[in-house]
mmCIF file of C-alpha atoms in Angstrom:
data_model
loop_
_atom_site.group_PDB
_atom_site.id
_atom_site.type_symbol
_atom_site.label_atom_id
_atom_site.label_comp_id
_atom_site.label_asym_id
_atom_site.label_seq_id
_atom_site.Cartn_x
_atom_site.Cartn_y
_atom_site.Cartn_z
ATOM 1 C CA MET A 1 -7.629 -1.510 10.257
ATOM 2 C CA ASP A 2 -8.647 2.273 11.468
ATOM 3 C CA ALA A 3 -8.763 1.003 15.536
ATOM 4 C CA CYS A 4 -5.289 -0.373 14.609
ATOM 5 C CA LEU A 5 -3.957 3.010 13.549
ATOM 6 C CA ALA A 6 -5.826 4.814 15.870
ATOM 7 C CA ILE A 7 -4.198 2.679 18.861
ATOM 8 C CA SER A 8 -0.896 3.069 17.325
ATOM 9 C CA LEU A 9 -1.566 7.033 17.171
ATOM 10 C CA VAL A 10 -3.166 7.383 20.825
ATOM 11 C CA SER A 11 -0.728 4.951 22.673
ATOM 12 C CA CYS A 12 2.454 6.152 20.637
ATOM 13 C CA LEU A 13 3.345 2.685 19.791
ATOM 14 C CA PHE A 14 5.007 3.191 16.379
ATOM 15 C CA PRO A 15 3.716 6.097 15.353
ATOM 16 C CA ARG A 16 5.938 6.738 12.013
ATOM 17 C CA PHE A 17 3.820 3.561 10.825
ATOM 18 C CA GLY A 18 1.035 4.961 11.747
ATOM 19 C CA GLY A 19 1.479 8.178 10.062
ATOM 20 C CA LEU A 20 2.432 6.531 7.321
ATOM 21 C CA VAL A 21 -0.680 4.067 7.280
ATOM 22 C CA SER A 22 -2.676 6.935 7.907
ATOM 23 C CA LEU A 23 -1.034 9.334 4.885
ATOM 24 C CA VAL A 24 -1.646 6.595 2.188
ATOM 25 C CA GLN A 25 -5.638 6.101 3.504
ATOM 26 C CA ALA A 26 -5.856 9.925 3.070
ATOM 27 C CA ILE A 27 -4.439 9.686 -0.216
ATOM 28 C CA ASN A 28 -6.703 6.617 -1.236
ATOM 29 C CA LEU A 29 -9.719 8.497 0.493
ATOM 30 C CA PHE A 30 -8.839 11.707 -1.894
ATOM 31 C CA LEU A 31 -8.728 9.818 -4.487
ATOM 32 C CA GLY A 32 -11.765 7.684 -4.060
ATOM 33 C CA LEU A 33 -13.955 10.525 -3.051
ATOM 34 C CA SER A 34 -12.902 14.252 -4.557
ATOM 35 C CA GLN A 35 -15.117 13.922 -6.881
ATOM 36 C CA ALA A 36 -17.977 13.124 -5.059
ATOM 37 C CA PRO A 37 -20.481 15.942 -4.854
ATOM 38 C CA GLY A 38 -20.821 17.735 -1.459
ATOM 39 C CA GLU A 39 -17.498 16.394 -0.330
ATOM 40 C CA TRP A 40 -15.347 18.469 1.666
ATOM 41 C CA VAL A 41 -11.888 17.978 -0.443
ATOM 42 C CA TRP A 42 -9.960 19.715 2.189
ATOM 43 C CA THR A 43 -10.613 17.127 4.903
ATOM 44 C CA TYR A 44 -8.641 14.744 2.825
ATOM 45 C CA ILE A 45 -5.901 17.106 2.588
ATOM 46 C CA MET A 46 -6.039 17.645 6.424
ATOM 47 C CA LEU A 47 -5.929 14.005 7.478
ATOM 48 C CA PHE A 48 -2.885 13.898 4.675
ATOM 49 C CA THR A 49 -0.691 16.669 6.111
ATOM 50 C CA LEU A 50 -1.492 15.183 9.968
ATOM 51 C CA GLY A 51 -0.397 11.646 8.689
ATOM 52 C CA PHE A 52 2.542 13.674 6.811
ATOM 53 C CA ILE A 53 3.276 14.906 10.209
ATOM 54 C CA PHE A 54 3.323 11.909 12.533
ATOM 55 C CA MET A 55 5.383 10.134 10.179
ATOM 56 C CA LEU A 56 8.200 13.083 9.989
ATOM 57 C CA THR A 57 8.127 13.776 13.785
ATOM 58 C CA GLY A 58 7.842 10.801 15.256
ATOM 59 C CA PRO A 59 5.724 11.667 18.336
ATOM 60 C CA GLY A 60 5.636 9.993 21.507
ATOM 61 C CA ARG A 61 9.323 9.761 22.702
ATOM 62 C CA LEU A 62 8.511 11.511 26.089
ATOM 63 C CA TRP A 63 5.092 10.041 27.545
ATOM 64 C CA GLY A 64 4.338 7.364 25.181
ATOM 65 C CA ILE A 65 4.947 3.615 24.761
ATOM 66 C CA ASP A 66 8.041 4.559 22.346
ATOM 67 C CA ALA A 67 9.601 5.884 25.158
ATOM 68 C CA LEU A 68 9.998 2.746 27.044
ATOM 69 C CA LEU A 69 10.657 1.022 23.659
ATOM 70 C CA ARG A 70 13.607 3.057 21.735
ATOM 71 C CA PRO A 71 16.386 2.394 24.240
ATOM 72 C CA ARG A 72 15.879 -1.332 24.144
ATOM 73 C CA LEU A 73 15.583 -1.283 20.553
ATOM 74 C CA ARG A 74 18.542 1.084 20.254
ATOM 75 C CA GLU A 75 20.757 -1.010 22.314
ATOM 76 C CA GLN A 76 19.803 -4.448 20.389
ATOM 77 C CA ALA A 77 19.995 -2.822 16.818
ATOM 78 C CA ALA A 78 23.884 -1.765 18.186
ATOM 79 C CA GLY A 79 23.917 -5.781 18.841
ATOM 80 C CA GLY A 80 23.432 -6.265 15.014
ATOM 81 C CA SER A 81 19.717 -7.383 15.114
ATOM 82 C CA SER A 82 18.119 -6.523 11.721
ATOM 83 C CA LEU A 83 14.283 -6.472 13.103
ATOM 84 C CA ALA A 84 15.571 -4.045 16.131
ATOM 85 C CA LYS A 85 16.715 -1.719 13.406
ATOM 86 C CA TRP A 86 13.563 -1.673 11.458
ATOM 87 C CA LEU A 87 11.220 -1.339 14.848
ATOM 88 C CA TYR A 88 13.857 1.499 15.880
ATOM 89 C CA MET A 89 13.064 3.038 12.505
ATOM 90 C CA LEU A 90 9.232 3.066 13.079
ATOM 91 C CA THR A 91 9.581 4.459 16.494
#
């Protein structure tokens, strides 16, 4: 799961979805490990913030794979394809 997330965010292939998964994982880690002795709580808050930023901004529209996918998905979504609409929202 972590490798797929890293590939998504580095290659900018559906980075909004990767940001959402990252956000959920950061919340899970925070809830599970924040009370452990010696843990740095701020690191989980940083992971949460980075996932939130990736989810909101939609990076990769200039040099990422999404720069190639987004125009094609927009055309197919305008044609009525519901799958293309969902994938377009994730880019």
